[in-house]
Amino acid sequence: MREHCVVHILGTEGDIVFRVTLVASSREAERRRRTREAHADRRAARTARGSTERRDSKRQTGTHPSCRSLTLQLFLKGKRARKVTMETRTVTQREREEQSSQMSHSMQMSSQIKKRTFTSRDEEASCRDFHPIITADPMSVKEILTMGDFPRHRTWQVLQETQEHHRDKWTMFGNEAEKVERDVIRSQRALRRRVDAAAIRKQAETKASDHLKHLELLSQKAPDFPLPLRSHAVWEGMTVTLSCTVQACPPPEVTWFKDGLPLRMAEQPWNYSLQQKHGLNSLEIRRCCPDDAGEYRVVAKSALGEAVTLATLLVNSRHGAAAAAGSERSQTAALKPQFGDTFPPTWVTEGDSLTLRCTFTSALRRDQHDVAWFRDGAQLHPSTNVDVETADGEASVTLRAASKEHEGVYAARLRTRDGVHERSAFVYVEDASAVVVGGPASPLALQVSDVNKDYVFLTWQPPSADGASPVEGYYVERRDLRRGEWLRCNERVQKMCQYPVSGLQEGAVYQFRVRAVNGAGAGRPSKATGPVLAADPLQHTRTTVVKVDRGRTVTITKDQLEGQVKAPSPPSHVRACQVSDTCVVLSWTEPEPRGREPLTFHVERSEAGKSSWELANLDAEVNSPRFPVFDLATGKQHRFRVRSINKYGVSDPSEPCAPISLGKPQAAPAPPHSAVAVRDTHTSVLLQWQEPKEKEDILGYYLYYSERGHQDWKTVNNKPVNKTRFTVHGLKNRKEYVFRLKSVSRAGNSCYSDESPPILVKSAISVPSAPSAIALLLCTGSEMVLGWRAPACNGGGPVRGYYLDQMEKGGSAWREVNVKPSKERLFEVCNLTSGHLYQFRALAANMAGVGEPSEASEAFLCEKWTMPEPGCPHDVQFREVGNGCLVLLWAAPLYEGRSPVTGYFLEISQGDRSDDWIALNEGPIGDTHYKVSGLQTGQTYRLRVLAVNEAGVGRASLPTEPVTVESRPGAKNIEIGVDNDGFIFLAYEADETDDESKFLWNKSYTEPIDATRAQAEIKKDGSVLTFTDPSQEDLGLYTVEVSDSPNRSSSYDFTAEDLERLKELSWQVRNPVIALQSGWQVDVSDQGDVRLWLQTESLSDAAELRLIFNDREVSGTPHRKISFDKAKGLVEIVFDQLSRQDQGSYTAQLKDGRAKNQFTLVFVDQAFRQTLALADKKRRDHQRKAGPYFQEYLSWTVNEDCEVILKCKVTNTNKDTSLKWSKDGAAVSRHVYDQSSGVSTLTIPQVTEKDAGSFRAAVSDGRGEDVSTLELLDGEYDELLQQLGKQSALSAGPLKVQSTAVGLLLYCSLKYYMSSLKTRWLFKEKRIDQETRTKSGSGTEKVWIEICNPTDNDKGKYTLQMFDGKETRERYLDLSGQALADALLEHRRLKLEAVAEKNRAKVTKGLPDVVAIMEGKSLCLTCFVDGEPAPEVTWLRNDKEIAKHAQFDITKEPRCSTITINNVNMADSGKYSVFVHNQHGSETVDVTVSVYEHGEEPPACAVEMGFYA
């Protein structure tokens, strides 16, 4: 028995019906068929009952008659089981037979029609009103399909395929069943049309809603205050309005705070009025009182972030009270942590690390350690590239590798009880160096979308820098993380900033990057994307996890519900999801059901209007419902259709899509316009611009800046700015800049916008800082005269006046002293009460308003001064602070005491708080200025001044502010000189000045300049003091300072030496002389032309020239050409052929305005004759070079091999040119001539006297002939020998020793030795004379000396000296020690061998090699021997000794032996030998005897011998 399990799921909104049916197939079907006739009567009776009873029976049993079923029903609602029913039914054999018979009968009667189910793609399965229990009975399913009130949904298609697994066709009962089925199909079609219409309507509504949401997302921006709050200072009772504008989308929630607490309008509606309209937020405070003073803060919050702006309101009371934030609250706030030092705008290079830090005024509590960092409103969290650290007093964020995507506004936020405190700055990421010269920068913002199994879609943004040429397109690269190699995805450059990547491997993890390409090549790659998994994005929708009892789950995939679907259905909804001018990306919906086998797709295309189809993906396998088509023709429309493929086959094609064509090329966007820059700080400006009209595709803007007039454009931002305003940092103070922009889109960057109007970079004006150092200068009992120090910062504008407040000691309210501002820093306070203590404070005001008040002075007693000593000096200031020195200025005390002030003492203290004062001067100083020198550079000091009179030393002035003694960067000194009109001037150049800056010139710091003697004039960035007619009266110390910045000052001591020097220079300027740069020169050209010329400084176009020759003015002629280049100051006289008539003196008289001069050339005698001869020679030489000629004449060299090389080089040759050599009139043929290079050489291996002579080389053709000679005779030959001897000596090797039988041979090897090289041998630094024991000699390659019968006395240093006629070269050999012992031992061995060889037995003469003799004759062979003692002689025949025999007669004498062979016959032929030996050795000599018969010819190589006995 076979079993299988059928699983069905039907779902509603909250209900799930889960049914499992275990089916057991029976083998009794055949047996029942065999017994079918036996039960015919019973079957006929049953048939009459009709189909109604059978349907009722089926509903009751729920099982097929031929099956036994175990059915499990689970109803799940809200993920909880509601009901579990277990049914087991047993069906009788009779019922099974009845149903089997009925089935057979119906199959014979009915027609067969295959069922089809129509389902909408967006239709959702719904069983809200009906929950059928699905069984394995096909008839019960048939009945359910015929029910008219059953709701149709997608599950029916699943049910249909499931039932087709058991039966291929539905069985209907007669024509009535067919009619019912047609009605069902018709109803299904109508229902599908209604559902499709509803789905389309719903889809349109969803698309419109998504579009609106998309537009809202595009317009979203974090809160920002374009116009922040501004601080105000008002009088009590006045009305003030605090205003700011906020920009954000969605609209933010705006909250007002005062002194850290929310501002409650309802508590004082008569006092506060708040208006918020169109982003403008205004707070009106009516009838201000001191309680309204404080810090006002506006916080704008939204889901995208928050922004804060704050300002201070100062209320001046007319009754003496000036209120700011309460002191108690200030003291409390001082204890709370606030931001200290923060990070400024920062620049980092792409790929480098970046750290931003900020400190706090006090240690953070534990609950405040979580300082949040944001970039463009998005919070930064620790990651592999981001480190966030917070210590007690410091917080930092670090980017390990910065990229362009990291550019933006970085903010640190600290939450306290008062609210959120934030500090922010912009971080600029600069381009890294290009990988190729002139290459573009890297793209940015690379994003991956539409990820599928083998397809992704990439988008990016173009770079800001194109490089040396415009960007032509982009290369896309991918990397499989399993392999690690980057591969290029596109062969042709992609012009748009988007690209579909196909052909990926399912399940692989990829990274992508992009390179920009221009004429120089591919640039640096963009930042790689994160890992991307190529997978099916809809896989999770095909899986359902069902929880059963005891925490167990059942995972069911949608493929399991589709039964045994084999061949797939066709896809649907083929459409174009991406269209560009280069490609179309197709998209479609996978078939339903998909089947359990993997699917691939074939894409087919056809031109619109044609019926033929072709395969579009010939070389690519498509695994996902996306496919890019690149090879479409422009202007033609195509239709596409798709087929599904699995291992069982190919589906029918899908419905063709609508005609699709390539899109139009997207043009680059238009540039923005109306760019305007506004002052911000001393290093930044606010740039604003207008968007172009068509801005839909614009992603942002790139900004560029340049100094005015330089055209050196630099990039501001490398990440597009999506606003129309941007603060540009990093500019130079007091420099003028212009700006331009580009629009950024997927189609690339626009052209540059028009330049903005130039702007001078300087701080926007603000209120000045507080004055300081209030001092009491004089008291009369009812009046006090007070002085104070100017504010450290004037707020960008000059201080217009000062206000003074007073308060009695112990009082609680300040009262203003003056309503009208005081121009000076001195003020007399009247109507005071004698004996009372008063405190004072000062406020500075400029055109922006009144600044902060100074700190309260000490309590001054109002009592008339009567002390005899003088009061304190005041207004102590620094000037000309430099390395190790400064100038101190002060004002005399207002109270002199009982006698006039006679001088001043200065005291100094090192450090900014030390009270150890040291006197600078031993005696009093009469002036009110003093230059302090000898200080330590970089150290901080404070100084004070004390006045002295006859009564003694008075009170000390207040100490100065701490000053660091070092030169200010960019500081300039006064320069003295003479202007173009001859006036003496003093000039001073200062940086960071504006239109309101004034230059104050004085003499000795305080004495004004007499306008009749000198006038001051403001020049660009400086001032010039010009003297009218300087004399001794004008000598002295001159000083200058800038009015709004006294620390920019300088001085110059105008001395008598300066006056004398500058008056001389002034006379020269007023009576100018044309300066001579180069006097008269004479040049001869290669053609023989003679040129006389001189050069002066550059002259104007009005300059004049008069040329005088021998006291007569001359002009140009064809023979003598005269030219005058005024711009270069060049005067030229050119003679085409110089003659004796041109000899004489030449004078050039020049005049240019007031300047003039004259210059004379005396061109006579030897100088003229030499020039004339040289011109003639060069003219002839020029004519010679009309044909072939010698570029290099004959010359000789000696090479390393001591060979003499004769060489010449010819040029201007052709194929007909010939070169011939000769010596002493005889032709030389062994020369070598390379016609391509023109070089010809003649090599002499070993020079001898016969090689001396006259060598001649001649080159000629039809154009002419040239000859070169070399006289290798006399001195030239001696020079050759000397050079040859030198080279021979240089080639000498080291001295070596060789043992011989005679003695020791010392020798030196040379490349070539000749007699002209003189040699001399030395032993122990003494010359070796020729004697019996020594013998010297030489060969062509060796020089030697032989020492006969050497002994130990011959050891020592041997030297060979070689003299080439000019230089002496030496070679050395130390013959001692082991070297000498080895040589002597070898000498003795060789000597013994020589003696043995001399006395050895040997045959000296007598025997030939071959002897021929006629048969019958006698042969006599005689040999002579030598040796001591006399050798023994033995004769051999065929290597055997010849015994005594009658045929052989042998005679032996002391030096001779003879053998006679009598009556020779043929048998006597063979080899005969004589062997001689003694105690020193032996020798054997062979002779071949050849016997021939009568009449024969003897051998040709044999000696014929013999005689008849």
mmCIF file of C-alpha atoms in Angstrom, residues 32 118 126 140 314 389 755 771 844 1229:
data_model
loop_
_atom_site.group_PDB
_atom_site.id
_atom_site.type_symbol
_atom_site.label_atom_id
_atom_site.label_comp_id
_atom_site.label_asym_id
_atom_site.label_seq_id
_atom_site.Cartn_x
_atom_site.Cartn_y
_atom_site.Cartn_z
ATOM 1 C CA ARG A 32 -14.430 -4.280 -8.137
ATOM 2 C CA PHE A 118 -8.747 32.784 -13.721
ATOM 3 C CA SER A 126 -10.216 35.473 1.249
ATOM 4 C CA SER A 140 -16.324 17.203 -3.681
ATOM 5 C CA LEU A 314 20.730 94.120 27.856
ATOM 6 C CA GLU A 389 35.052 58.460 22.803
ATOM 7 C CA GLU A 755 30.952 84.489 -11.488
ATOM 8 C CA PRO A 771 36.630 97.674 28.160
ATOM 9 C CA ALA A 844 31.859 100.458 24.500
ATOM 10 C CA SER A 1229 92.019 50.602 -48.965
#
